[in-house]
Amino acid sequence: SFGQTASDNTQKRQAVVALSSIYMRIAPDYESALETQELMGTIIEITSQKSYWREILSPQPYKAWCTEKGIIEMTPEELKAYQDAPKCMFIDLYGHVYEEPSHEGQTICDLVGGDIMRLEGKKAKGWTKVILPSGEEGWVRSESIRPHKEFRNIAKGEGNSESISDGQMERIIATAFRLKGVPYLWGGMTPKGVDCSGLVRWSCLMNGILLPRNASQMVHCGDEVSLDNLQRGDLVFFGGRRSSRSVGHVGIVTEVNPENNTFKFVHASNSGVKVDESTSSYYK
């Protein structure tokens, strides 16, 4: 009901993100700051509610508020059926689901890279029929999706630097480069706008690796290396504005000069996604 908060002793409420991406805010208010985003098909937990706002816990892990229109709450039976169903991931940067297998058809919703949908099973001349979390069915280009497999959760120890192949590392870098020129958005984690950790997390997510959301969390994952032993594909972390001991920024190494221990890195800065050099006075 309006203004009611869910009790802690009620059964765990779970839902699936229904839109291409949802905005997760600090407080249940449209004027509240954007903390992060979550992508279609992601399973989340509803921890409380206020009016049409829902406080949710996402697997990033992150707890924040979104509106009820952005998620589909499911019973345990519905959620199991959703989990067991074959799924696909959208791999283009942007796109749409159509009512018919044609670009001339009416659109049902938009998509961004990383969105997950159930496979309905039908195909038609380069198109595949999918089922949205809402249960609505539509068509996407077959070349724009790939079978969805569970992510390796690096934060939980499911893999480390040695388990990531050179080919996979190159694909992560190539994915980040696909967003060059995309504007900076605090809390953004889609090809429409990203912050520094959003770029890194999304690039890894698109290649089967699940990292925590923020740079201050990412820094505790994987294997620590020294600046004089950097390799292409390593993550580099930078001190925050308030303290050099705090982590306030992250990027992906793209090129290393071992002669003077300098490097280039792709990252989301306040001017958008681009490649910079460690020799810049700002990044020193």
PDB file of N, CA, C and O in Angstrom, residues 172-245:
ATOM      1  N   ILE A 172      37.878  -7.855 -24.044  1.00  0.00           N
ATOM      2  CA  ILE A 172      37.471  -6.867 -23.042  1.00  0.00           C
ATOM      3  C   ILE A 172      37.934  -5.476 -23.457  1.00  0.00           C
ATOM      4  O   ILE A 172      37.176  -4.501 -23.408  1.00  0.00           O
ATOM      5  N   ILE A 173      39.186  -5.377 -23.902  1.00  0.00           N
ATOM      6  CA  ILE A 173      39.709  -4.087 -24.352  1.00  0.00           C
ATOM      7  C   ILE A 173      38.940  -3.592 -25.569  1.00  0.00           C
ATOM      8  O   ILE A 173      38.562  -2.420 -25.661  1.00  0.00           O
ATOM      9  N   ALA A 174      38.683  -4.501 -26.519  1.00  0.00           N
ATOM     10  CA  ALA A 174      37.944  -4.123 -27.727  1.00  0.00           C
ATOM     11  C   ALA A 174      36.540  -3.644 -27.378  1.00  0.00           C
ATOM     12  O   ALA A 174      36.014  -2.708 -27.992  1.00  0.00           O
ATOM     13  N   THR A 175      35.928  -4.272 -26.377  1.00  0.00           N
ATOM     14  CA  THR A 175      34.590  -3.862 -25.941  1.00  0.00           C
ATOM     15  C   THR A 175      34.623  -2.460 -25.359  1.00  0.00           C
ATOM     16  O   THR A 175      33.761  -1.623 -25.649  1.00  0.00           O
ATOM     17  N   ALA A 176      35.632  -2.175 -24.547  1.00  0.00           N
ATOM     18  CA  ALA A 176      35.768  -0.830 -23.979  1.00  0.00           C
ATOM     19  C   ALA A 176      35.967   0.203 -25.082  1.00  0.00           C
ATOM     20  O   ALA A 176      35.405   1.306 -25.027  1.00  0.00           O
ATOM     21  N   PHE A 177      36.738  -0.158 -26.111  1.00  0.00           N
ATOM     22  CA  PHE A 177      36.976   0.764 -27.224  1.00  0.00           C
ATOM     23  C   PHE A 177      35.696   1.044 -28.010  1.00  0.00           C
ATOM     24  O   PHE A 177      35.583   2.100 -28.653  1.00  0.00           O
ATOM     25  N   ARG A 178      34.744   0.135 -27.979  1.00  0.00           N
ATOM     26  CA  ARG A 178      33.476   0.361 -28.674  1.00  0.00           C
ATOM     27  C   ARG A 178      32.721   1.545 -28.074  1.00  0.00           C
ATOM     28  O   ARG A 178      31.845   2.121 -28.723  1.00  0.00           O
ATOM     29  N   LEU A 179      33.063   1.904 -26.836  1.00  0.00           N
ATOM     30  CA  LEU A 179      32.374   3.014 -26.172  1.00  0.00           C
ATOM     31  C   LEU A 179      33.149   4.321 -26.241  1.00  0.00           C
ATOM     32  O   LEU A 179      32.753   5.308 -25.612  1.00  0.00           O
ATOM     33  N   LYS A 180      34.238   4.356 -26.992  1.00  0.00           N
ATOM     34  CA  LYS A 180      34.983   5.610 -27.114  1.00  0.00           C
ATOM     35  C   LYS A 180      34.058   6.707 -27.636  1.00  0.00           C
ATOM     36  O   LYS A 180      33.331   6.516 -28.602  1.00  0.00           O
ATOM     37  N   GLY A 181      34.092   7.840 -26.958  1.00  0.00           N
ATOM     38  CA  GLY A 181      33.234   8.958 -27.337  1.00  0.00           C
ATOM     39  C   GLY A 181      31.903   8.989 -26.622  1.00  0.00           C
ATOM     40  O   GLY A 181      31.180   9.992 -26.701  1.00  0.00           O
ATOM     41  N   VAL A 182      31.552   7.905 -25.914  1.00  0.00           N
ATOM     42  CA  VAL A 182      30.295   7.888 -25.155  1.00  0.00           C
ATOM     43  C   VAL A 182      30.420   8.858 -23.983  1.00  0.00           C
ATOM     44  O   VAL A 182      31.461   8.907 -23.324  1.00  0.00           O
ATOM     45  N   PRO A 183      29.399   9.660 -23.703  1.00  0.00           N
ATOM     46  CA  PRO A 183      29.508  10.671 -22.642  1.00  0.00           C
ATOM     47  C   PRO A 183      29.624  10.070 -21.244  1.00  0.00           C
ATOM     48  O   PRO A 183      29.155   8.965 -20.986  1.00  0.00           O
ATOM     49  N   TYR A 184      30.250  10.826 -20.369  1.00  0.00           N
ATOM     50  CA  TYR A 184      30.362  10.445 -18.964  1.00  0.00           C
ATOM     51  C   TYR A 184      29.022  10.651 -18.265  1.00  0.00           C
ATOM     52  O   TYR A 184      28.356  11.670 -18.460  1.00  0.00           O
ATOM     53  N   LEU A 185      28.625   9.672 -17.471  1.00  0.00           N
ATOM     54  CA  LEU A 185      27.407   9.776 -16.672  1.00  0.00           C
ATOM     55  C   LEU A 185      27.669   9.156 -15.316  1.00  0.00           C
ATOM     56  O   LEU A 185      27.946   7.958 -15.215  1.00  0.00           O
ATOM     57  N   TRP A 186      27.617   9.977 -14.283  1.00  0.00           N
ATOM     58  CA  TRP A 186      27.801   9.465 -12.923  1.00  0.00           C
ATOM     59  C   TRP A 186      26.746   8.393 -12.654  1.00  0.00           C
ATOM     60  O   TRP A 186      25.550   8.630 -12.789  1.00  0.00           O
ATOM     61  N   GLY A 187      27.187   7.191 -12.310  1.00  0.00           N
ATOM     62  CA  GLY A 187      26.263   6.088 -12.060  1.00  0.00           C
ATOM     63  C   GLY A 187      25.890   5.324 -13.314  1.00  0.00           C
ATOM     64  O   GLY A 187      25.173   4.327 -13.237  1.00  0.00           O
ATOM     65  N   GLY A 188      26.377   5.771 -14.475  1.00  0.00           N
ATOM     66  CA  GLY A 188      26.009   5.123 -15.733  1.00  0.00           C
ATOM     67  C   GLY A 188      26.742   3.813 -15.955  1.00  0.00           C
ATOM     68  O   GLY A 188      27.932   3.692 -15.636  1.00  0.00           O
ATOM     69  N   MET A 189      26.037   2.840 -16.534  1.00  0.00           N
ATOM     70  CA  MET A 189      26.638   1.537 -16.812  1.00  0.00           C
ATOM     71  C   MET A 189      26.057   0.934 -18.089  1.00  0.00           C
ATOM     72  O   MET A 189      25.826  -0.273 -18.175  1.00  0.00           O
ATOM     73  N   THR A 190      25.790   1.785 -19.083  1.00  0.00           N
ATOM     74  CA  THR A 190      25.289   1.317 -20.370  1.00  0.00           C
ATOM     75  C   THR A 190      25.998   2.087 -21.482  1.00  0.00           C
ATOM     76  O   THR A 190      26.629   3.115 -21.221  1.00  0.00           O
ATOM     77  N   PRO A 191      25.887   1.624 -22.734  1.00  0.00           N
ATOM     78  CA  PRO A 191      26.510   2.348 -23.847  1.00  0.00           C
ATOM     79  C   PRO A 191      25.962   3.752 -24.069  1.00  0.00           C
ATOM     80  O   PRO A 191      26.492   4.493 -24.888  1.00  0.00           O
ATOM     81  N   LYS A 192      24.919   4.127 -23.362  1.00  0.00           N
ATOM     82  CA  LYS A 192      24.377   5.475 -23.494  1.00  0.00           C
ATOM     83  C   LYS A 192      25.064   6.470 -22.564  1.00  0.00           C
ATOM     84  O   LYS A 192      24.889   7.676 -22.705  1.00  0.00           O
ATOM     85  N   GLY A 193      25.828   5.965 -21.605  1.00  0.00           N
ATOM     86  CA  GLY A 193      26.534   6.824 -20.664  1.00  0.00           C
ATOM     87  C   GLY A 193      27.138   5.982 -19.555  1.00  0.00           C
ATOM     88  O   GLY A 193      26.464   5.092 -19.009  1.00  0.00           O
ATOM     89  N   VAL A 194      28.425   6.223 -19.243  1.00  0.00           N
ATOM     90  CA  VAL A 194      29.105   5.426 -18.226  1.00  0.00           C
ATOM     91  C   VAL A 194      29.966   6.313 -17.334  1.00  0.00           C
ATOM     92  O   VAL A 194      30.378   7.401 -17.726  1.00  0.00           O
ATOM     93  N   ASP A 195      30.220   5.817 -16.132  1.00  0.00           N
ATOM     94  CA  ASP A 195      31.277   6.398 -15.325  1.00  0.00           C
ATOM     95  C   ASP A 195      32.472   5.450 -15.413  1.00  0.00           C
ATOM     96  O   ASP A 195      32.436   4.447 -16.136  1.00  0.00           O
ATOM     97  N   CYS A 196      33.556   5.743 -14.681  1.00  0.00           N
ATOM     98  CA  CYS A 196      34.791   4.978 -14.874  1.00  0.00           C
ATOM     99  C   CYS A 196      34.614   3.489 -14.564  1.00  0.00           C
ATOM    100  O   CYS A 196      34.970   2.620 -15.370  1.00  0.00           O
ATOM    101  N   SER A 197      34.040   3.180 -13.410  1.00  0.00           N
ATOM    102  CA  SER A 197      33.861   1.775 -13.048  1.00  0.00           C
ATOM    103  C   SER A 197      32.736   1.136 -13.862  1.00  0.00           C
ATOM    104  O   SER A 197      32.756  -0.081 -14.097  1.00  0.00           O
ATOM    105  N   GLY A 198      31.778   1.944 -14.292  1.00  0.00           N
ATOM    106  CA  GLY A 198      30.714   1.425 -15.144  1.00  0.00           C
ATOM    107  C   GLY A 198      31.263   0.917 -16.466  1.00  0.00           C
ATOM    108  O   GLY A 198      30.835  -0.121 -16.985  1.00  0.00           O
ATOM    109  N   LEU A 199      32.230   1.635 -17.033  1.00  0.00           N
ATOM    110  CA  LEU A 199      32.868   1.201 -18.282  1.00  0.00           C
ATOM    111  C   LEU A 199      33.591  -0.124 -18.086  1.00  0.00           C
ATOM    112  O   LEU A 199      33.445  -1.057 -18.890  1.00  0.00           O
ATOM    113  N   VAL A 200      34.390  -0.220 -17.020  1.00  0.00           N
ATOM    114  CA  VAL A 200      35.158  -1.433 -16.766  1.00  0.00           C
ATOM    115  C   VAL A 200      34.236  -2.611 -16.489  1.00  0.00           C
ATOM    116  O   VAL A 200      34.409  -3.702 -17.035  1.00  0.00           O
ATOM    117  N   ARG A 201      33.233  -2.394 -15.641  1.00  0.00           N
ATOM    118  CA  ARG A 201      32.327  -3.496 -15.299  1.00  0.00           C
ATOM    119  C   ARG A 201      31.543  -3.962 -16.515  1.00  0.00           C
ATOM    120  O   ARG A 201      31.392  -5.158 -16.744  1.00  0.00           O
ATOM    121  N   TRP A 202      31.035  -3.018 -17.324  1.00  0.00           N
ATOM    122  CA  TRP A 202      30.252  -3.385 -18.503  1.00  0.00           C
ATOM    123  C   TRP A 202      31.118  -4.130 -19.518  1.00  0.00           C
ATOM    124  O   TRP A 202      30.678  -5.120 -20.110  1.00  0.00           O
ATOM    125  N   SER A 203      32.349  -3.680 -19.722  1.00  0.00           N
ATOM    126  CA  SER A 203      33.244  -4.329 -20.685  1.00  0.00           C
ATOM    127  C   SER A 203      33.543  -5.763 -20.272  1.00  0.00           C
ATOM    128  O   SER A 203      33.618  -6.664 -21.122  1.00  0.00           O
ATOM    129  N   CYS A 204      33.707  -5.990 -18.977  1.00  0.00           N
ATOM    130  CA  CYS A 204      33.945  -7.348 -18.487  1.00  0.00           C
ATOM    131  C   CYS A 204      32.665  -8.179 -18.529  1.00  0.00           C
ATOM    132  O   CYS A 204      32.687  -9.358 -18.897  1.00  0.00           O
ATOM    133  N   LEU A 205      31.545  -7.560 -18.166  1.00  0.00           N
ATOM    134  CA  LEU A 205      30.256  -8.250 -18.179  1.00  0.00           C
ATOM    135  C   LEU A 205      29.936  -8.785 -19.570  1.00  0.00           C
ATOM    136  O   LEU A 205      29.469  -9.920 -19.724  1.00  0.00           O
ATOM    137  N   MET A 206      30.221  -7.994 -20.587  1.00  0.00           N
ATOM    138  CA  MET A 206      29.939  -8.400 -21.960  1.00  0.00           C
ATOM    139  C   MET A 206      30.810  -9.572 -22.402  1.00  0.00           C
ATOM    140  O   MET A 206      30.558 -10.193 -23.434  1.00  0.00           O
ATOM    141  N   ASN A 207      31.823  -9.872 -21.602  1.00  0.00           N
ATOM    142  CA  ASN A 207      32.728 -10.971 -21.925  1.00  0.00           C
ATOM    143  C   ASN A 207      32.746 -12.056 -20.856  1.00  0.00           C
ATOM    144  O   ASN A 207      33.719 -12.783 -20.695  1.00  0.00           O
ATOM    145  N   GLY A 208      31.634 -12.140 -20.111  1.00  0.00           N
ATOM    146  CA  GLY A 208      31.430 -13.255 -19.199  1.00  0.00           C
ATOM    147  C   GLY A 208      32.040 -13.128 -17.825  1.00  0.00           C
ATOM    148  O   GLY A 208      32.096 -14.108 -17.079  1.00  0.00           O
ATOM    149  N   ILE A 209      32.518 -11.935 -17.462  1.00  0.00           N
ATOM    150  CA  ILE A 209      33.169 -11.761 -16.168  1.00  0.00           C
ATOM    151  C   ILE A 209      32.397 -10.746 -15.331  1.00  0.00           C
ATOM    152  O   ILE A 209      32.109  -9.644 -15.796  1.00  0.00           O
ATOM    153  N   LEU A 210      32.080 -11.128 -14.106  1.00  0.00           N
ATOM    154  CA  LEU A 210      31.310 -10.260 -13.218  1.00  0.00           C
ATOM    155  C   LEU A 210      32.235  -9.633 -12.191  1.00  0.00           C
ATOM    156  O   LEU A 210      32.848 -10.321 -11.379  1.00  0.00           O
ATOM    157  N   LEU A 211      32.348  -8.311 -12.248  1.00  0.00           N
ATOM    158  CA  LEU A 211      33.111  -7.554 -11.266  1.00  0.00           C
ATOM    159  C   LEU A 211      32.150  -6.760 -10.391  1.00  0.00           C
ATOM    160  O   LEU A 211      31.044  -6.444 -10.822  1.00  0.00           O
ATOM    161  N   PRO A 212      32.561  -6.413  -9.181  1.00  0.00           N
ATOM    162  CA  PRO A 212      31.716  -5.522  -8.376  1.00  0.00           C
ATOM    163  C   PRO A 212      31.613  -4.155  -9.046  1.00  0.00           C
ATOM    164  O   PRO A 212      32.381  -3.827  -9.943  1.00  0.00           O
ATOM    165  N   ARG A 213      30.692  -3.335  -8.593  1.00  0.00           N
ATOM    166  CA  ARG A 213      30.322  -2.118  -9.296  1.00  0.00           C
ATOM    167  C   ARG A 213      31.346  -0.993  -9.228  1.00  0.00           C
ATOM    168  O   ARG A 213      31.634  -0.348 -10.239  1.00  0.00           O
ATOM    169  N   ASN A 214      31.902  -0.715  -8.065  1.00  0.00           N
ATOM    170  CA  ASN A 214      32.717   0.480  -7.893  1.00  0.00           C
ATOM    171  C   ASN A 214      34.214   0.182  -7.886  1.00  0.00           C
ATOM    172  O   ASN A 214      34.643  -0.922  -7.520  1.00  0.00           O
ATOM    173  N   ALA A 215      35.000   1.194  -8.250  1.00  0.00           N
ATOM    174  CA  ALA A 215      36.453   1.040  -8.271  1.00  0.00           C
ATOM    175  C   ALA A 215      36.984   0.653  -6.894  1.00  0.00           C
ATOM    176  O   ALA A 215      37.923  -0.141  -6.774  1.00  0.00           O
ATOM    177  N   SER A 216      36.395   1.213  -5.833  1.00  0.00           N
ATOM    178  CA  SER A 216      36.848   0.906  -4.480  1.00  0.00           C
ATOM    179  C   SER A 216      36.586  -0.546  -4.101  1.00  0.00           C
ATOM    180  O   SER A 216      37.211  -1.079  -3.177  1.00  0.00           O
ATOM    181  N   GLN A 217      35.656  -1.207  -4.821  1.00  0.00           N
ATOM    182  CA  GLN A 217      35.408  -2.636  -4.619  1.00  0.00           C
ATOM    183  C   GLN A 217      36.285  -3.471  -5.561  1.00  0.00           C
ATOM    184  O   GLN A 217      36.824  -4.504  -5.178  1.00  0.00           O
ATOM    185  N   MET A 218      36.421  -3.010  -6.797  1.00  0.00           N
ATOM    186  CA  MET A 218      37.214  -3.747  -7.790  1.00  0.00           C
ATOM    187  C   MET A 218      38.660  -3.912  -7.359  1.00  0.00           C
ATOM    188  O   MET A 218      39.301  -4.916  -7.677  1.00  0.00           O
ATOM    189  N   VAL A 219      39.187  -2.924  -6.648  1.00  0.00           N
ATOM    190  CA  VAL A 219      40.601  -2.933  -6.292  1.00  0.00           C
ATOM    191  C   VAL A 219      40.965  -4.132  -5.411  1.00  0.00           C
ATOM    192  O   VAL A 219      42.121  -4.521  -5.321  1.00  0.00           O
ATOM    193  N   HIS A 220      39.966  -4.729  -4.784  1.00  0.00           N
ATOM    194  CA  HIS A 220      40.211  -5.881  -3.917  1.00  0.00           C
ATOM    195  C   HIS A 220      40.079  -7.206  -4.655  1.00  0.00           C
ATOM    196  O   HIS A 220      40.214  -8.271  -4.043  1.00  0.00           O
ATOM    197  N   CYS A 221      39.815  -7.177  -5.947  1.00  0.00           N
ATOM    198  CA  CYS A 221      39.659  -8.396  -6.744  1.00  0.00           C
ATOM    199  C   CYS A 221      40.944  -8.690  -7.514  1.00  0.00           C
ATOM    200  O   CYS A 221      41.760  -7.812  -7.752  1.00  0.00           O
ATOM    201  N   GLY A 222      41.091  -9.937  -7.918  1.00  0.00           N
ATOM    202  CA  GLY A 222      42.214 -10.293  -8.779  1.00  0.00           C
ATOM    203  C   GLY A 222      43.537 -10.292  -8.042  1.00  0.00           C
ATOM    204  O   GLY A 222      43.603 -10.418  -6.815  1.00  0.00           O
ATOM    205  N   ASP A 223      44.628 -10.141  -8.793  1.00  0.00           N
ATOM    206  CA  ASP A 223      45.976 -10.206  -8.243  1.00  0.00           C
ATOM    207  C   ASP A 223      46.644  -8.847  -8.344  1.00  0.00           C
ATOM    208  O   ASP A 223      46.645  -8.221  -9.400  1.00  0.00           O
ATOM    209  N   GLU A 224      47.243  -8.403  -7.249  1.00  0.00           N
ATOM    210  CA  GLU A 224      47.911  -7.100  -7.238  1.00  0.00           C
ATOM    211  C   GLU A 224      49.237  -7.179  -7.997  1.00  0.00           C
ATOM    212  O   GLU A 224      49.994  -8.141  -7.847  1.00  0.00           O
ATOM    213  N   VAL A 225      49.495  -6.172  -8.829  1.00  0.00           N
ATOM    214  CA  VAL A 225      50.763  -6.086  -9.558  1.00  0.00           C
ATOM    215  C   VAL A 225      51.341  -4.686  -9.359  1.00  0.00           C
ATOM    216  O   VAL A 225      50.612  -3.736  -9.094  1.00  0.00           O
ATOM    217  N   SER A 226      52.646  -4.589  -9.503  1.00  0.00           N
ATOM    218  CA  SER A 226      53.307  -3.298  -9.328  1.00  0.00           C
ATOM    219  C   SER A 226      53.275  -2.515 -10.630  1.00  0.00           C
ATOM    220  O   SER A 226      53.105  -3.076 -11.711  1.00  0.00           O
ATOM    221  N   LEU A 227      53.458  -1.224 -10.529  1.00  0.00           N
ATOM    222  CA  LEU A 227      53.423  -0.359 -11.709  1.00  0.00           C
ATOM    223  C   LEU A 227      54.544  -0.684 -12.694  1.00  0.00           C
ATOM    224  O   LEU A 227      54.420  -0.416 -13.886  1.00  0.00           O
ATOM    225  N   ASP A 228      55.644  -1.256 -12.207  1.00  0.00           N
ATOM    226  CA  ASP A 228      56.741  -1.590 -13.117  1.00  0.00           C
ATOM    227  C   ASP A 228      56.572  -2.976 -13.733  1.00  0.00           C
ATOM    228  O   ASP A 228      57.477  -3.482 -14.402  1.00  0.00           O
ATOM    229  N   ASN A 229      55.413  -3.589 -13.505  1.00  0.00           N
ATOM    230  CA  ASN A 229      55.164  -4.914 -14.075  1.00  0.00           C
ATOM    231  C   ASN A 229      53.795  -4.979 -14.739  1.00  0.00           C
ATOM    232  O   ASN A 229      53.166  -6.031 -14.799  1.00  0.00           O
ATOM    233  N   LEU A 230      53.332  -3.830 -15.240  1.00  0.00           N
ATOM    234  CA  LEU A 230      52.014  -3.773 -15.866  1.00  0.00           C
ATOM    235  C   LEU A 230      52.003  -4.507 -17.194  1.00  0.00           C
ATOM    236  O   LEU A 230      52.999  -4.567 -17.904  1.00  0.00           O
ATOM    237  N   GLN A 231      50.833  -5.042 -17.541  1.00  0.00           N
ATOM    238  CA  GLN A 231      50.611  -5.671 -18.833  1.00  0.00           C
ATOM    239  C   GLN A 231      49.318  -5.125 -19.435  1.00  0.00           C
ATOM    240  O   GLN A 231      48.444  -4.630 -18.725  1.00  0.00           O
ATOM    241  N   ARG A 232      49.231  -5.229 -20.734  1.00  0.00           N
ATOM    242  CA  ARG A 232      48.008  -4.836 -21.438  1.00  0.00           C
ATOM    243  C   ARG A 232      46.829  -5.620 -20.864  1.00  0.00           C
ATOM    244  O   ARG A 232      46.887  -6.829 -20.723  1.00  0.00           O
ATOM    245  N   GLY A 233      45.781  -4.911 -20.520  1.00  0.00           N
ATOM    246  CA  GLY A 233      44.594  -5.545 -19.958  1.00  0.00           C
ATOM    247  C   GLY A 233      44.485  -5.444 -18.452  1.00  0.00           C
ATOM    248  O   GLY A 233      43.418  -5.705 -17.889  1.00  0.00           O
ATOM    249  N   ASP A 234      45.580  -5.072 -17.780  1.00  0.00           N
ATOM    250  CA  ASP A 234      45.491  -4.883 -16.330  1.00  0.00           C
ATOM    251  C   ASP A 234      44.592  -3.691 -16.006  1.00  0.00           C
ATOM    252  O   ASP A 234      44.441  -2.773 -16.805  1.00  0.00           O
ATOM    253  N   LEU A 235      44.022  -3.724 -14.817  1.00  0.00           N
ATOM    254  CA  LEU A 235      43.266  -2.564 -14.327  1.00  0.00           C
ATOM    255  C   LEU A 235      44.197  -1.676 -13.523  1.00  0.00           C
ATOM    256  O   LEU A 235      45.018  -2.169 -12.748  1.00  0.00           O
ATOM    257  N   VAL A 236      44.074  -0.365 -13.725  1.00  0.00           N
ATOM    258  CA  VAL A 236      44.872   0.595 -12.954  1.00  0.00           C
ATOM    259  C   VAL A 236      43.918   1.467 -12.144  1.00  0.00           C
ATOM    260  O   VAL A 236      42.889   1.922 -12.645  1.00  0.00           O
ATOM    261  N   PHE A 237      44.284   1.673 -10.895  1.00  0.00           N
ATOM    262  CA  PHE A 237      43.449   2.444  -9.971  1.00  0.00           C
ATOM    263  C   PHE A 237      44.167   3.712  -9.551  1.00  0.00           C
ATOM    264  O   PHE A 237      45.387   3.736  -9.415  1.00  0.00           O
ATOM    265  N   PHE A 238      43.389   4.754  -9.333  1.00  0.00           N
ATOM    266  CA  PHE A 238      43.938   6.068  -9.000  1.00  0.00           C
ATOM    267  C   PHE A 238      43.351   6.548  -7.678  1.00  0.00           C
ATOM    268  O   PHE A 238      42.199   6.254  -7.360  1.00  0.00           O
ATOM    269  N   GLY A 239      44.178   7.331  -6.938  1.00  0.00           N
ATOM    270  CA  GLY A 239      43.726   7.855  -5.657  1.00  0.00           C
ATOM    271  C   GLY A 239      42.599   8.856  -5.835  1.00  0.00           C
ATOM    272  O   GLY A 239      42.475   9.514  -6.870  1.00  0.00           O
ATOM    273  N   GLY A 240      41.772   8.958  -4.818  1.00  0.00           N
ATOM    274  CA  GLY A 240      40.656   9.895  -4.856  1.00  0.00           C
ATOM    275  C   GLY A 240      41.119  11.329  -4.657  1.00  0.00           C
ATOM    276  O   GLY A 240      42.262  11.586  -4.296  1.00  0.00           O
ATOM    277  N   ARG A 241      40.223  12.252  -4.868  1.00  0.00           N
ATOM    278  CA  ARG A 241      40.553  13.664  -4.734  1.00  0.00           C
ATOM    279  C   ARG A 241      40.828  14.046  -3.281  1.00  0.00           C
ATOM    280  O   ARG A 241      41.603  14.945  -2.992  1.00  0.00           O
ATOM    281  N   ARG A 242      40.173  13.368  -2.345  1.00  0.00           N
ATOM    282  CA  ARG A 242      40.307  13.735  -0.934  1.00  0.00           C
ATOM    283  C   ARG A 242      41.528  13.096  -0.293  1.00  0.00           C
ATOM    284  O   ARG A 242      42.086  13.628   0.652  1.00  0.00           O
ATOM    285  N   SER A 243      41.916  11.914  -0.777  1.00  0.00           N
ATOM    286  CA  SER A 243      43.039  11.210  -0.178  1.00  0.00           C
ATOM    287  C   SER A 243      43.663  10.282  -1.200  1.00  0.00           C
ATOM    288  O   SER A 243      42.960   9.598  -1.938  1.00  0.00           O
ATOM    289  N   SER A 244      44.997  10.249  -1.219  1.00  0.00           N
ATOM    290  CA  SER A 244      45.675   9.340  -2.136  1.00  0.00           C
ATOM    291  C   SER A 244      45.492   7.894  -1.723  1.00  0.00           C
ATOM    292  O   SER A 244      45.759   6.975  -2.495  1.00  0.00           O
ATOM    293  N   ARG A 245      45.030   7.665  -0.496  1.00  0.00           N
ATOM    294  CA  ARG A 245      44.805   6.306  -0.024  1.00  0.00           C
ATOM    295  C   ARG A 245      43.440   5.768  -0.455  1.00  0.00           C
ATOM    296  O   ARG A 245      43.203   4.568  -0.394  1.00  0.00           O
TER     297      ARG A 245
END
